[in-house]
């Protein structure tokens, strides 16, 4: 293998390592974001044992319609799992594409990722 190919493989291998570390950081950041969101929603939902209690609180005038809608959304997120942030999804997609490109360059140069 000539030195140019060897250098290309080394560079792409390094780049794959960088992409892996960035991806791990993005995932950790999303985990922290979801953890904080879960804690906030648990605090707000602490007074309600059932979804119907939120609707009853609105019916009795204890909360506004806007508050009821927000609480019901939080309830649904808790029951169904929080959706990942759109930016998180885009970051992961982009990092995956970068990783695949780096891997392909290494394979094309005759190396193994």
mmCIF file of C-alpha atoms in Angstrom:
data_model
loop_
_atom_site.group_PDB
_atom_site.id
_atom_site.type_symbol
_atom_site.label_atom_id
_atom_site.label_comp_id
_atom_site.label_asym_id
_atom_site.label_seq_id
_atom_site.Cartn_x
_atom_site.Cartn_y
_atom_site.Cartn_z
ATOM 1 C CA UNK A 1 0.000 0.000 0.000
ATOM 2 C CA UNK A 2 1.488 3.356 -0.966
ATOM 3 C CA UNK A 3 2.035 6.082 1.604
ATOM 4 C CA UNK A 4 -0.751 8.306 0.205
ATOM 5 C CA UNK A 5 -3.360 5.593 0.686
ATOM 6 C CA UNK A 6 -1.964 4.808 4.123
ATOM 7 C CA UNK A 7 -2.172 8.489 5.128
ATOM 8 C CA UNK A 8 -5.736 8.707 3.757
ATOM 9 C CA UNK A 9 -6.748 5.666 5.786
ATOM 10 C CA UNK A 10 -5.132 7.087 8.931
ATOM 11 C CA UNK A 11 -6.876 10.423 8.421
ATOM 12 C CA UNK A 12 -10.262 8.826 7.825
ATOM 13 C CA UNK A 13 -9.794 6.512 10.813
ATOM 14 C CA UNK A 14 -9.031 9.555 12.951
ATOM 15 C CA UNK A 15 -12.087 11.325 11.498
ATOM 16 C CA UNK A 16 -14.303 8.329 12.342
ATOM 17 C CA UNK A 17 -13.074 8.555 15.943
ATOM 18 C CA UNK A 18 -13.930 12.258 16.064
ATOM 19 C CA UNK A 19 -17.394 11.591 14.639
ATOM 20 C CA UNK A 20 -17.922 8.844 17.218
ATOM 21 C CA UNK A 21 -17.004 11.176 20.112
ATOM 22 C CA UNK A 22 -19.224 13.970 18.791
ATOM 23 C CA UNK A 23 -22.098 11.509 18.373
ATOM 24 C CA UNK A 24 -21.665 10.286 21.955
ATOM 25 C CA UNK A 25 -21.753 13.904 23.168
ATOM 26 C CA UNK A 26 -24.920 14.635 21.171
ATOM 27 C CA UNK A 27 -26.606 11.541 22.617
ATOM 28 C CA UNK A 28 -25.541 12.465 26.160
ATOM 29 C CA UNK A 29 -26.860 16.007 25.647
ATOM 30 C CA UNK A 30 -30.236 14.650 24.491
ATOM 31 C CA UNK A 31 -30.370 12.286 27.485
ATOM 32 C CA UNK A 32 -29.782 15.253 29.828
ATOM 33 C CA UNK A 33 -32.421 17.324 28.017
ATOM 34 C CA UNK A 34 -34.989 14.560 28.276
ATOM 35 C CA UNK A 35 -34.102 13.950 31.931
ATOM 36 C CA UNK A 36 -34.668 17.608 32.763
ATOM 37 C CA UNK A 37 -37.909 17.661 30.785
ATOM 38 C CA UNK A 38 -39.107 14.547 32.598
ATOM 39 C CA UNK A 39 -38.317 16.064 35.991
ATOM 40 C CA UNK A 40 -40.193 19.268 35.093
ATOM 41 C CA UNK A 41 -43.210 17.331 33.862
ATOM 42 C CA UNK A 42 -43.235 15.153 36.976
ATOM 43 C CA UNK A 43 -43.241 18.287 39.138
ATOM 44 C CA UNK A 44 -46.155 19.768 37.199
ATOM 45 C CA UNK A 45 -48.122 16.517 37.204
ATOM 46 C CA UNK A 46 -47.522 15.713 40.879
ATOM 47 C CA UNK A 47 -50.995 16.922 41.874
ATOM 48 C CA UNK A 48 -52.775 14.613 39.418
ATOM 49 C CA UNK A 49 -53.088 10.842 39.780
ATOM 50 C CA UNK A 50 -55.205 10.426 36.637
ATOM 51 C CA UNK A 51 -55.617 12.250 33.356
ATOM 52 C CA UNK A 52 -59.267 12.862 34.215
ATOM 53 C CA UNK A 53 -58.251 14.869 37.288
ATOM 54 C CA UNK A 54 -56.624 17.437 35.023
ATOM 55 C CA UNK A 55 -59.865 17.799 33.074
ATOM 56 C CA UNK A 56 -61.845 18.045 36.308
ATOM 57 C CA UNK A 57 -59.519 20.788 37.582
ATOM 58 C CA UNK A 58 -60.304 22.749 34.426
ATOM 59 C CA UNK A 59 -64.027 22.034 34.777
ATOM 60 C CA UNK A 60 -64.017 23.441 38.317
ATOM 61 C CA UNK A 61 -62.027 26.482 37.190
ATOM 62 C CA UNK A 62 -58.858 25.652 39.134
ATOM 63 C CA UNK A 63 -56.740 25.845 35.974
ATOM 64 C CA UNK A 64 -57.109 27.620 32.638
ATOM 65 C CA UNK A 65 -57.721 25.883 29.332
ATOM 66 C CA UNK A 66 -54.140 26.664 28.308
ATOM 67 C CA UNK A 67 -52.828 25.087 31.530
ATOM 68 C CA UNK A 68 -55.060 22.055 30.988
ATOM 69 C CA UNK A 69 -53.776 21.616 27.422
ATOM 70 C CA UNK A 70 -50.154 21.852 28.602
ATOM 71 C CA UNK A 71 -50.745 19.377 31.439
ATOM 72 C CA UNK A 72 -52.501 16.943 29.116
ATOM 73 C CA UNK A 73 -49.592 17.185 26.665
ATOM 74 C CA UNK A 74 -47.158 16.486 29.518
ATOM 75 C CA UNK A 75 -49.326 13.556 30.627
ATOM 76 C CA UNK A 76 -49.288 12.104 27.107
ATOM 77 C CA UNK A 77 -45.511 12.553 26.824
ATOM 78 C CA UNK A 78 -45.044 10.751 30.105
ATOM 79 C CA UNK A 79 -47.303 7.908 29.016
ATOM 80 C CA UNK A 80 -45.962 7.601 25.456
ATOM 81 C CA UNK A 81 -42.378 8.694 25.984
ATOM 82 C CA UNK A 82 -40.943 12.057 25.062
ATOM 83 C CA UNK A 83 -40.218 12.718 21.426
ATOM 84 C CA UNK A 84 -36.601 13.467 20.590
ATOM 85 C CA UNK A 85 -35.805 17.062 19.797
ATOM 86 C CA UNK A 86 -35.864 17.761 16.036
ATOM 87 C CA UNK A 87 -32.321 19.184 16.155
ATOM 88 C CA UNK A 88 -31.146 16.004 17.875
ATOM 89 C CA UNK A 89 -32.585 13.911 15.061
ATOM 90 C CA UNK A 90 -30.909 16.095 12.438
ATOM 91 C CA UNK A 91 -27.547 15.985 14.243
ATOM 92 C CA UNK A 92 -27.635 12.182 14.483
ATOM 93 C CA UNK A 93 -28.603 11.857 10.819
ATOM 94 C CA UNK A 94 -25.758 14.137 9.734
ATOM 95 C CA UNK A 95 -23.196 12.416 11.958
ATOM 96 C CA UNK A 96 -24.302 9.022 10.633
ATOM 97 C CA UNK A 97 -23.796 10.239 7.078
ATOM 98 C CA UNK A 98 -20.328 11.591 7.947
ATOM 99 C CA UNK A 99 -19.397 8.290 9.551
ATOM 100 C CA UNK A 100 -20.581 6.283 6.539
ATOM 101 C CA UNK A 101 -18.618 8.548 4.160
ATOM 102 C CA UNK A 102 -15.439 8.153 6.214
ATOM 103 C CA UNK A 103 -15.942 4.391 6.353
ATOM 104 C CA UNK A 104 -16.460 4.227 2.588
ATOM 105 C CA UNK A 105 -13.261 6.212 1.915
ATOM 106 C CA UNK A 106 -11.267 3.781 4.043
ATOM 107 C CA UNK A 107 -12.800 0.766 2.295
ATOM 108 C CA UNK A 108 -12.184 2.339 -1.129
ATOM 109 C CA UNK A 109 -8.532 2.886 -0.190
ATOM 110 C CA UNK A 110 -8.184 -0.786 0.675
ATOM 111 C CA UNK A 111 -8.272 -0.483 4.450
ATOM 112 C CA UNK A 112 -10.663 -1.849 7.043
ATOM 113 C CA UNK A 113 -12.553 0.551 9.323
#
